[in-house]
Amino acid sequence: MSICVLAAFMAACTQNGGGQEAKPAPQAEKPDRLSTSEPLTLKVWTGDNEQMFKETLVDPIKKKFPNVTLERIASQELSLDKLIAAGNPPDMIKQTKNFMIFNVMPVKMEMDLTPLIKKYNYDLERYDPGLIQSMRSFGAQGQLYGLPTTKVGHSLLYNKQLFDKFAVPAPKDEMTWDEAIKLAARMTRLENGVQYRGMDLQFYNMIASQLNLSVIDKNGKANMSAWSRPAEMFRQLYSIPGNNVPIPGTIAKVMEPFYKETLAMVVINPSTMMTATKQYPQLAWDLVTVPTYPEAPGVDPYTNYTYFGITPTSKYPDEAFKIITYLNSDEMQTELNRAGYPTVLKNPDIQKQFAANSPELKGKNLQAIFKHKQSDPYVSPYFDNSVDSLVRTKFNEIIAGKKDNNTLLRELDEAIDKKVAELKAAAK
């Protein structure tokens, strides 16, 4: 044995406690299943129907990773708690933001993606920053429980023929609510026995969420007293003679008069009209950005966008993460964006191709969808259907002009606090 080898050997013995057996070298990290031909099935809990699941997930993933099968578990049929009880939890979750709050976190099926993001040096700067910030708001220490995969925005849709008919200038991007309501007043009229209405909203809380106002604050207390500004804007819109109808409550109800060409403008998710264009070919419509407040320019209403998450029980978190990041790659986001699913990336070259595969939408102001940043009001876990019903009822009273706004908002605070107390008691 040479002196050098002996010295090295002695040094090794000294480091291992003088003659004790050396610890085995750490094993090399096992390659993930995506880089092998070994079959892998990942279960995805989602609200997507079978066709959408196949077209947007199964087919592109099978093309990229032939050994991977994505299995759909319909959230409409099986809740997470039932899956957990049956010992069959999903590996991945594709749901809306609200599902995270009301269905995922209560059963502790959220997983922080930060370690995987660091492990793979994944670049979050590619995303619309508002979407990432919104996802981080769920974690007490800024955890990131999912990555956005489809942006859901709002726009102001308008009937071009009605504006031409009444010789009123059409809506434009970056209007304020004051300007939009004045426009709605000019378009609201009774003519030849037909009642034309100026504008309607999909949801009552749209004009409050732009100011990041929540119904219930982080302390579990009603926050409606802070809604004086949007409540007044709401009253102005629905006190226009002929435009004072109850809150529609559903997409079908709010869109019905628009399809019948008796509603000039509607603030809604534009995909509703995009998918209905072939059904109503005679309807000449376009879109602009949602009206905003001067104190909060360039801010859209709250959007319940879709995100992808990984469950803490999955045996394949690395593989699931790589599948999610592939779906959010420039390649896949371009493909989905062209098919009419708005990209979550801030890349303008991708955004410009939105709905390019739909010739019937050519010439429309589709880029309005990407011009505003997302608002991010706090959504309380106590904001359930019963609380939503309370608020909708009171806002219908605003439309009816039964009481002044301050009285209604105060009564609403009291009713919500009572309801939250009941929900807390029931949860014990």
CSV table of C-alpha atoms in Angstrom, one decimal:
chain,number,residue,atom,x,y,z
A,1,MET,CA,0.0,0.0,0.0
A,2,SER,CA,1.5,3.3,-1.0
A,3,ILE,CA,2.0,6.1,1.6
A,4,CYS,CA,-0.6,8.2,-0.1
A,5,VAL,CA,-3.2,5.5,-0.2
A,6,LEU,CA,-2.4,4.6,3.4
A,7,ALA,CA,-2.8,8.2,4.5
A,8,ALA,CA,-6.1,8.5,2.7
A,9,PHE,CA,-7.3,5.3,4.3
A,10,MET,CA,-6.2,6.4,7.8
A,11,ALA,CA,-8.0,9.8,7.3
A,12,ALA,CA,-11.1,7.9,6.4
A,13,CYS,CA,-10.9,5.7,9.5
A,14,THR,CA,-10.4,8.8,11.7
A,15,GLN,CA,-13.5,10.5,10.2
A,16,ASN,CA,-15.6,7.4,10.8
A,17,GLY,CA,-14.7,7.2,14.5
A,18,GLY,CA,-11.5,5.2,14.2
A,19,GLY,CA,-12.4,1.7,12.9
A,20,GLN,CA,-16.2,2.1,12.7
A,21,GLU,CA,-17.9,1.0,9.5
A,22,ALA,CA,-18.2,3.9,7.1
A,23,LYS,CA,-21.8,5.0,6.3
A,24,PRO,CA,-23.0,3.9,2.9
A,25,ALA,CA,-22.9,6.5,0.2
A,26,PRO,CA,-26.3,8.1,-0.5
A,27,GLN,CA,-28.2,6.5,-3.3
A,28,ALA,CA,-28.6,8.4,-6.5
A,29,GLU,CA,-32.1,9.9,-6.8
A,30,LYS,CA,-34.4,7.6,-8.6
A,31,PRO,CA,-35.4,9.0,-12.0
A,32,ASP,CA,-39.0,10.0,-12.2
A,33,ARG,CA,-41.4,7.9,-14.1
A,34,LEU,CA,-41.8,10.4,-16.9
A,35,SER,CA,-38.3,9.6,-18.2
A,36,THR,CA,-39.1,5.9,-18.4
A,37,SER,CA,-41.5,3.7,-20.3
A,38,GLU,CA,-43.1,2.3,-17.2
A,39,PRO,CA,-46.8,3.0,-17.2
A,40,LEU,CA,-48.0,5.7,-14.8
A,41,THR,CA,-51.6,6.7,-13.9
A,42,LEU,CA,-52.3,9.9,-12.2
A,43,LYS,CA,-55.8,10.6,-10.8
A,44,VAL,CA,-57.1,14.2,-11.4
A,45,TRP,CA,-60.1,15.5,-9.3
A,46,THR,CA,-61.7,18.1,-11.6
A,47,GLY,CA,-64.9,19.8,-12.7
A,48,ASP,CA,-64.0,19.4,-16.4
A,49,ASN,CA,-66.5,17.4,-18.4
A,50,GLU,CA,-65.1,14.4,-20.3
A,51,GLN,CA,-64.6,16.2,-23.6
A,52,MET,CA,-62.7,19.1,-22.1
A,53,PHE,CA,-60.6,16.8,-19.9
A,54,LYS,CA,-59.7,14.7,-23.0
A,55,GLU,CA,-59.0,17.7,-25.3
A,56,THR,CA,-57.0,19.9,-22.9
A,57,LEU,CA,-55.3,17.3,-20.7
A,58,VAL,CA,-55.4,13.6,-21.7
A,59,ASP,CA,-54.5,14.0,-25.4
A,60,PRO,CA,-51.6,16.6,-25.0
A,61,ILE,CA,-50.1,14.7,-22.1
A,62,LYS,CA,-50.3,11.3,-23.8
A,63,LYS,CA,-48.6,12.9,-26.8
A,64,LYS,CA,-45.8,14.3,-24.7
A,65,PHE,CA,-45.6,11.4,-22.2
A,66,PRO,CA,-46.9,8.2,-23.9
A,67,ASN,CA,-46.6,6.2,-20.7
A,68,VAL,CA,-48.8,8.5,-18.7
A,69,THR,CA,-52.5,8.1,-18.3
A,70,LEU,CA,-54.6,10.8,-16.6
A,71,GLU,CA,-57.7,9.5,-14.9
A,72,ARG,CA,-60.6,11.9,-14.4
A,73,ILE,CA,-62.5,11.9,-11.1
A,74,ALA,CA,-65.5,14.1,-11.5
A,75,SER,CA,-65.9,16.5,-8.5
A,76,GLN,CA,-69.6,16.7,-9.2
A,77,GLU,CA,-69.9,13.1,-8.4
A,78,LEU,CA,-67.3,12.4,-5.7
A,79,SER,CA,-66.2,14.9,-3.0
A,80,LEU,CA,-62.7,14.9,-1.6
A,81,ASP,CA,-63.7,13.7,1.8
A,82,LYS,CA,-65.5,10.6,0.3
A,83,LEU,CA,-62.4,9.9,-1.8
A,84,ILE,CA,-60.2,10.1,1.3
A,85,ALA,CA,-62.5,7.9,3.3
A,86,ALA,CA,-62.4,5.3,0.5
A,87,GLY,CA,-58.6,5.3,0.4
A,88,ASN,CA,-58.7,6.7,-3.1
A,89,PRO,CA,-57.4,10.3,-2.9
A,90,PRO,CA,-56.4,12.0,-6.2
A,91,ASP,CA,-52.9,12.9,-7.2
A,92,MET,CA,-53.8,16.2,-8.7
A,93,ILE,CA,-56.5,18.8,-8.5
A,94,LYS,CA,-57.8,21.0,-11.3
A,95,GLN,CA,-60.4,23.3,-9.9
A,96,THR,CA,-61.4,26.9,-9.5
A,97,LYS,CA,-60.0,29.2,-6.9
A,98,ASN,CA,-63.2,29.0,-4.8
A,99,PHE,CA,-62.9,25.2,-4.7
A,100,MET,CA,-59.6,25.6,-3.0
A,101,ILE,CA,-61.2,27.7,-0.3
A,102,PHE,CA,-64.4,25.7,0.3
A,103,ASN,CA,-63.5,22.1,-0.7
A,104,VAL,CA,-59.7,21.5,-0.7
A,105,MET,CA,-58.3,23.3,2.3
A,106,PRO,CA,-61.0,22.2,4.8
A,107,VAL,CA,-59.9,18.5,4.3
A,108,LYS,CA,-56.2,19.5,4.2
A,109,MET,CA,-55.6,18.3,0.6
A,110,GLU,CA,-53.5,21.3,-0.4
A,111,MET,CA,-49.7,21.0,-0.9
A,112,ASP,CA,-47.2,23.8,-1.0
A,113,LEU,CA,-45.4,23.7,-4.4
A,114,THR,CA,-42.6,26.0,-3.2
A,115,PRO,CA,-40.1,23.1,-2.6
A,116,LEU,CA,-40.7,21.7,-6.1
A,117,ILE,CA,-40.4,25.2,-7.6
A,118,LYS,CA,-37.0,25.6,-5.9
A,119,LYS,CA,-35.9,22.1,-6.8
A,120,TYR,CA,-36.5,22.6,-10.5
A,121,ASN,CA,-35.6,26.3,-10.5
A,122,TYR,CA,-39.1,27.0,-12.0
A,123,ASP,CA,-39.6,30.5,-13.3
A,124,LEU,CA,-42.8,32.1,-11.9
A,125,GLU,CA,-42.0,35.4,-13.6
A,126,ARG,CA,-43.6,34.1,-16.7
A,127,TYR,CA,-47.1,34.3,-15.2
A,128,ASP,CA,-49.6,37.1,-14.8
A,129,PRO,CA,-48.3,38.3,-11.4
A,130,GLY,CA,-51.8,39.0,-10.1
A,131,LEU,CA,-52.7,35.3,-10.5
A,132,ILE,CA,-49.6,34.1,-8.5
A,133,GLN,CA,-50.2,36.7,-5.8
A,134,SER,CA,-53.8,35.5,-5.5
A,135,MET,CA,-52.8,31.9,-5.1
A,136,ARG,CA,-50.2,32.9,-2.4
A,137,SER,CA,-52.9,34.7,-0.5
A,138,PHE,CA,-54.2,31.3,0.7
A,139,GLY,CA,-51.1,30.4,2.6
A,140,ALA,CA,-50.5,32.0,6.0
A,141,GLN,CA,-46.7,32.1,5.2
A,142,GLY,CA,-47.1,32.7,1.4
A,143,GLN,CA,-47.3,29.1,0.5
A,144,LEU,CA,-48.2,28.4,-3.2
A,145,TYR,CA,-50.8,25.7,-3.3
A,146,GLY,CA,-51.3,25.6,-7.0
A,147,LEU,CA,-50.4,27.1,-10.4
A,148,PRO,CA,-53.0,28.9,-12.5
A,149,THR,CA,-53.7,27.1,-15.7
A,150,THR,CA,-56.6,29.0,-17.3
A,151,LYS,CA,-57.4,32.7,-16.9
A,152,VAL,CA,-61.1,33.6,-16.4
A,153,GLY,CA,-61.7,37.2,-17.0
A,154,HIS,CA,-64.5,39.7,-17.4
A,155,SER,CA,-65.4,42.1,-20.1
A,156,LEU,CA,-68.1,44.5,-21.1
A,157,LEU,CA,-70.0,43.0,-24.0
A,158,TYR,CA,-72.1,45.3,-26.1
A,159,ASN,CA,-74.6,45.0,-29.0
A,160,LYS,CA,-73.2,47.0,-31.9
A,161,GLN,CA,-76.5,47.1,-33.8
A,162,LEU,CA,-78.4,48.7,-30.8
A,163,PHE,CA,-75.8,51.5,-30.5
A,164,ASP,CA,-76.1,52.1,-34.2
A,165,LYS,CA,-79.9,52.0,-34.1
A,166,PHE,CA,-80.0,54.6,-31.4
A,167,ALA,CA,-77.1,56.7,-32.7
A,168,VAL,CA,-75.2,56.4,-29.5
A,169,PRO,CA,-71.4,56.2,-29.5
A,170,ALA,CA,-70.3,52.6,-28.7
A,171,PRO,CA,-68.4,51.7,-25.5
A,172,LYS,CA,-64.7,52.0,-25.4
A,173,ASP,CA,-61.8,50.5,-23.5
A,174,GLU,CA,-60.9,52.1,-20.1
A,175,MET,CA,-64.2,53.7,-19.3
A,176,THR,CA,-65.0,54.6,-15.7
A,177,TRP,CA,-68.2,53.4,-14.1
A,178,ASP,CA,-69.6,56.9,-14.2
A,179,GLU,CA,-69.1,57.0,-17.9
A,180,ALA,CA,-70.6,53.5,-18.4
A,181,ILE,CA,-73.7,54.3,-16.3
A,182,LYS,CA,-74.3,57.5,-18.3
A,183,LEU,CA,-74.1,55.4,-21.4
A,184,ALA,CA,-76.5,52.8,-20.0
A,185,ALA,CA,-79.0,55.6,-19.2
A,186,ARG,CA,-78.8,56.8,-22.9
A,187,MET,CA,-79.5,53.3,-24.1
A,188,THR,CA,-82.4,52.5,-21.8
A,189,ARG,CA,-85.7,53.3,-23.5
A,190,LEU,CA,-89.1,52.1,-24.4
A,191,GLU,CA,-89.5,52.1,-28.2
A,192,ASN,CA,-92.4,50.6,-30.2
A,193,GLY,CA,-93.5,48.7,-27.2
A,194,VAL,CA,-90.1,47.1,-26.6
A,195,GLN,CA,-88.2,47.8,-23.4
A,196,TYR,CA,-84.5,48.2,-24.1
A,197,ARG,CA,-82.1,48.1,-21.1
A,198,GLY,CA,-78.7,49.8,-20.9
A,199,MET,CA,-76.6,47.5,-18.8
A,200,ASP,CA,-76.7,44.5,-16.5
A,201,LEU,CA,-74.1,42.7,-14.3
A,202,GLN,CA,-73.4,39.0,-14.0
A,203,PHE,CA,-72.9,39.3,-10.2
A,204,TYR,CA,-73.7,42.0,-7.6
A,205,ASN,CA,-70.1,41.9,-6.2
A,206,MET,CA,-68.3,42.8,-9.4
A,207,ILE,CA,-68.1,46.5,-8.7
A,208,ALA,CA,-67.0,45.9,-5.1
A,209,SER,CA,-64.3,43.4,-5.9
A,210,GLN,CA,-62.5,45.9,-8.1
A,211,LEU,CA,-61.8,47.8,-4.9
A,212,ASN,CA,-60.7,44.6,-3.2
A,213,LEU,CA,-63.7,44.7,-0.8
A,214,SER,CA,-64.7,41.5,0.8
A,215,VAL,CA,-68.1,40.5,2.2
A,216,ILE,CA,-66.5,39.0,5.3
A,217,ASP,CA,-63.0,40.1,6.6
A,218,LYS,CA,-60.1,38.0,7.7
A,219,ASN,CA,-61.4,38.2,11.3
A,220,GLY,CA,-64.7,36.6,10.3
A,221,LYS,CA,-66.6,39.9,10.7
A,222,ALA,CA,-69.0,41.3,8.1
A,223,ASN,CA,-67.4,44.0,6.0
A,224,MET,CA,-70.5,45.5,4.2
A,225,SER,CA,-70.2,48.9,5.9
A,226,ALA,CA,-67.1,49.4,3.6
A,227,TRP,CA,-69.2,48.9,0.5
A,228,SER,CA,-70.8,52.4,0.4
A,229,ARG,CA,-69.0,53.4,-2.8
A,230,PRO,CA,-69.9,50.3,-4.9
A,231,ALA,CA,-73.4,50.3,-3.3
A,232,GLU,CA,-74.0,53.8,-4.6
A,233,MET,CA,-72.7,52.9,-8.0
A,234,PHE,CA,-75.0,49.9,-8.0
A,235,ARG,CA,-78.0,52.1,-7.1
A,236,GLN,CA,-77.2,54.6,-9.9
A,237,LEU,CA,-77.1,51.8,-12.5
A,238,TYR,CA,-80.3,50.1,-11.4
A,239,SER,CA,-82.3,53.2,-10.6
A,240,ILE,CA,-82.3,54.1,-14.3
A,241,PRO,CA,-86.0,54.0,-15.2
A,242,GLY,CA,-86.5,50.8,-17.3
A,243,ASN,CA,-83.2,49.3,-16.1
A,244,ASN,CA,-84.3,48.5,-12.6
A,245,VAL,CA,-84.7,44.7,-12.7
A,246,PRO,CA,-83.7,42.2,-9.9
A,247,ILE,CA,-80.2,40.7,-10.0
A,248,PRO,CA,-80.4,37.8,-12.6
A,249,GLY,CA,-78.5,35.3,-10.4
A,250,THR,CA,-77.5,33.0,-13.3
A,251,ILE,CA,-75.6,33.4,-16.5
A,252,ALA,CA,-78.5,32.1,-18.5
A,253,LYS,CA,-80.8,34.8,-17.1
A,254,VAL,CA,-78.4,37.7,-17.5
A,255,MET,CA,-77.6,36.7,-21.1
A,256,GLU,CA,-81.2,36.0,-22.3
A,257,PRO,CA,-82.1,39.7,-23.0
A,258,PHE,CA,-78.6,40.1,-24.6
A,259,TYR,CA,-79.3,37.2,-27.0
A,260,LYS,CA,-82.8,38.7,-27.7
A,261,GLU,CA,-81.1,42.1,-28.4
A,262,THR,CA,-83.0,44.1,-25.8
A,263,LEU,CA,-80.0,44.5,-23.5
A,264,ALA,CA,-77.3,46.9,-24.8
A,265,MET,CA,-74.4,46.0,-22.5
A,266,VAL,CA,-73.5,43.2,-20.0
A,267,VAL,CA,-70.4,42.7,-17.8
A,268,ILE,CA,-69.7,39.0,-17.8
A,269,ASN,CA,-67.1,36.4,-18.6
A,270,PRO,CA,-66.7,36.9,-22.4
A,271,SER,CA,-66.4,33.1,-23.0
A,272,THR,CA,-70.1,32.9,-22.5
A,273,MET,CA,-70.7,34.9,-25.7
A,274,MET,CA,-67.7,33.4,-27.6
A,275,THR,CA,-69.2,29.9,-27.3
A,276,ALA,CA,-72.7,31.2,-28.3
A,277,THR,CA,-71.5,33.1,-31.4
A,278,LYS,CA,-72.4,30.2,-33.8
A,279,GLN,CA,-75.8,29.8,-32.1
A,280,TYR,CA,-76.6,33.5,-32.6
A,281,PRO,CA,-74.9,34.4,-35.9
A,282,GLN,CA,-77.1,37.4,-36.4
A,283,LEU,CA,-75.9,39.1,-33.2
A,284,ALA,CA,-73.3,41.8,-33.9
A,285,TRP,CA,-71.4,42.1,-30.7
A,286,ASP,CA,-68.0,43.2,-29.5
A,287,LEU,CA,-66.3,43.8,-26.2
A,288,VAL,CA,-64.2,46.3,-24.2
A,289,THR,CA,-62.6,46.4,-20.8
A,290,VAL,CA,-64.7,46.3,-17.7
A,291,PRO,CA,-65.4,49.9,-16.4
A,292,THR,CA,-63.2,50.8,-13.5
A,293,TYR,CA,-63.0,53.4,-10.6
A,294,PRO,CA,-60.7,56.4,-11.0
A,295,GLU,CA,-59.0,55.4,-7.7
A,296,ALA,CA,-58.4,51.8,-9.0
A,297,PRO,CA,-57.7,52.1,-12.7
A,298,GLY,CA,-56.9,49.0,-14.8
A,299,VAL,CA,-58.4,46.5,-12.2
A,300,ASP,CA,-60.9,43.8,-13.2
A,301,PRO,CA,-63.5,42.2,-11.0
A,302,TYR,CA,-62.7,39.1,-9.0
A,303,THR,CA,-62.2,36.1,-11.2
A,304,ASN,CA,-62.6,32.5,-10.1
A,305,TYR,CA,-59.7,31.3,-12.3
A,306,THR,CA,-58.7,27.6,-12.7
A,307,TYR,CA,-55.6,26.3,-11.0
A,308,PHE,CA,-53.6,23.0,-10.8
A,309,GLY,CA,-52.5,21.6,-7.5
A,310,ILE,CA,-50.9,18.4,-6.2
A,311,THR,CA,-52.2,16.5,-3.1
A,312,PRO,CA,-49.9,15.8,-0.2
A,313,THR,CA,-50.9,12.1,-0.4
A,314,SER,CA,-49.7,11.6,-4.0
A,315,LYS,CA,-46.8,9.2,-4.5
A,316,TYR,CA,-45.7,11.0,-7.6
A,317,PRO,CA,-45.4,14.8,-6.7
A,318,ASP,CA,-42.4,15.3,-9.0
A,319,GLU,CA,-44.1,13.7,-12.0
A,320,ALA,CA,-47.3,15.7,-11.3
A,321,PHE,CA,-45.4,18.9,-11.1
A,322,LYS,CA,-43.6,18.3,-14.4
A,323,ILE,CA,-47.0,17.6,-16.0
A,324,ILE,CA,-48.4,20.9,-14.7
A,325,THR,CA,-45.4,22.9,-15.8
A,326,TYR,CA,-45.6,21.3,-19.3
A,327,LEU,CA,-49.3,22.3,-19.5
A,328,ASN,CA,-48.2,25.8,-18.7
A,329,SER,CA,-45.2,25.8,-21.1
A,330,ASP,CA,-45.2,28.4,-23.9
A,331,GLU,CA,-46.0,25.6,-26.4
A,332,MET,CA,-49.1,24.4,-24.6
A,333,GLN,CA,-50.3,27.8,-23.4
A,334,THR,CA,-50.1,29.0,-27.0
A,335,GLU,CA,-52.2,26.0,-28.2
A,336,LEU,CA,-54.8,26.4,-25.4
A,337,ASN,CA,-54.9,30.2,-25.9
A,338,ARG,CA,-55.5,29.8,-29.6
A,339,ALA,CA,-58.3,27.4,-28.8
A,340,GLY,CA,-60.0,30.1,-26.7
A,341,TYR,CA,-58.7,29.3,-23.2
A,342,PRO,CA,-57.1,32.6,-22.1
A,343,THR,CA,-53.4,32.2,-21.2
A,344,VAL,CA,-52.2,32.7,-17.7
A,345,LEU,CA,-48.8,33.8,-19.0
A,346,LYS,CA,-47.9,37.5,-19.5
A,347,ASN,CA,-46.2,36.9,-22.8
A,348,PRO,CA,-47.8,39.3,-25.3
A,349,ASP,CA,-46.9,37.2,-28.3
A,350,ILE,CA,-49.0,34.4,-26.9
A,351,GLN,CA,-51.8,36.7,-25.8
A,352,LYS,CA,-52.1,38.2,-29.3
A,353,GLN,CA,-53.1,34.7,-30.6
A,354,PHE,CA,-56.1,34.4,-28.4
A,355,ALA,CA,-59.0,32.5,-30.1
A,356,ALA,CA,-57.1,32.5,-33.4
A,357,ASN,CA,-58.6,29.1,-34.2
A,358,SER,CA,-62.1,30.6,-34.2
A,359,PRO,CA,-62.6,32.6,-37.5
A,360,GLU,CA,-66.1,33.7,-36.3
A,361,LEU,CA,-64.3,35.9,-33.7
A,362,LYS,CA,-62.0,37.6,-36.1
A,363,GLY,CA,-62.0,41.4,-35.8
A,364,LYS,CA,-63.3,41.5,-32.3
A,365,ASN,CA,-61.5,43.4,-29.6
A,366,LEU,CA,-60.3,40.2,-27.8
A,367,GLN,CA,-57.2,41.8,-26.4
A,368,ALA,CA,-59.5,43.6,-23.9
A,369,ILE,CA,-59.4,40.4,-21.9
A,370,PHE,CA,-55.7,40.9,-21.1
A,371,LYS,CA,-55.5,44.6,-20.5
A,372,HIS,CA,-56.4,44.7,-16.8
A,373,LYS,CA,-54.8,43.1,-13.8
A,374,GLN,CA,-56.8,40.9,-11.5
A,375,SER,CA,-58.4,42.1,-8.2
A,376,ASP,CA,-57.8,40.0,-5.2
A,377,PRO,CA,-60.3,40.5,-2.5
A,378,TYR,CA,-60.2,38.2,0.5
A,379,VAL,CA,-62.7,35.3,0.3
A,380,SER,CA,-63.8,34.0,3.7
A,381,PRO,CA,-64.4,30.3,4.2
A,382,TYR,CA,-67.7,31.4,5.8
A,383,PHE,CA,-68.9,33.0,2.6
A,384,ASP,CA,-71.3,30.2,1.6
A,385,ASN,CA,-74.5,30.2,-0.4
A,386,SER,CA,-76.6,31.3,2.6
A,387,VAL,CA,-74.4,34.5,3.0
A,388,ASP,CA,-74.5,35.1,-0.7
A,389,SER,CA,-78.3,34.9,-0.6
A,390,LEU,CA,-78.4,37.5,2.2
A,391,VAL,CA,-76.3,39.9,0.2
A,392,ARG,CA,-78.2,39.4,-3.1
A,393,THR,CA,-81.5,39.9,-1.3
A,394,LYS,CA,-80.3,43.2,0.2
A,395,PHE,CA,-78.9,44.4,-3.1
A,396,ASN,CA,-82.3,43.7,-4.7
A,397,GLU,CA,-83.7,46.0,-2.0
A,398,ILE,CA,-81.3,48.7,-3.2
A,399,ILE,CA,-82.6,48.2,-6.7
A,400,ALA,CA,-86.2,48.5,-5.4
A,401,GLY,CA,-85.2,51.7,-3.6
A,402,LYS,CA,-86.7,50.5,-0.3
A,403,LYS,CA,-84.1,52.0,2.1
A,404,ASP,CA,-81.1,54.2,1.9
A,405,ASN,CA,-77.8,52.4,1.3
A,406,ASN,CA,-76.3,53.0,4.7
A,407,THR,CA,-79.3,51.4,6.5
A,408,LEU,CA,-79.2,48.4,4.1
A,409,LEU,CA,-75.5,47.9,4.6
A,410,ARG,CA,-75.8,48.1,8.4
A,411,GLU,CA,-78.6,45.6,8.4
A,412,LEU,CA,-76.6,43.4,6.1
A,413,ASP,CA,-73.6,43.5,8.5
A,414,GLU,CA,-75.9,42.4,11.4
A,415,ALA,CA,-77.4,39.6,9.4
A,416,ILE,CA,-74.1,38.3,8.1
A,417,ASP,CA,-72.5,38.4,11.6
A,418,LYS,CA,-75.4,36.3,12.9
A,419,LYS,CA,-75.1,33.8,10.0
A,420,VAL,CA,-71.3,33.5,10.5
A,421,ALA,CA,-71.9,32.8,14.2
A,422,GLU,CA,-74.3,30.0,13.3
A,423,LEU,CA,-71.8,28.5,10.8
A,424,LYS,CA,-69.1,28.6,13.5
A,425,ALA,CA,-71.3,27.0,16.0
A,426,ALA,CA,-72.3,24.3,13.6
A,427,ALA,CA,-68.7,23.5,12.8
A,428,LYS,CA,-67.8,22.8,16.4
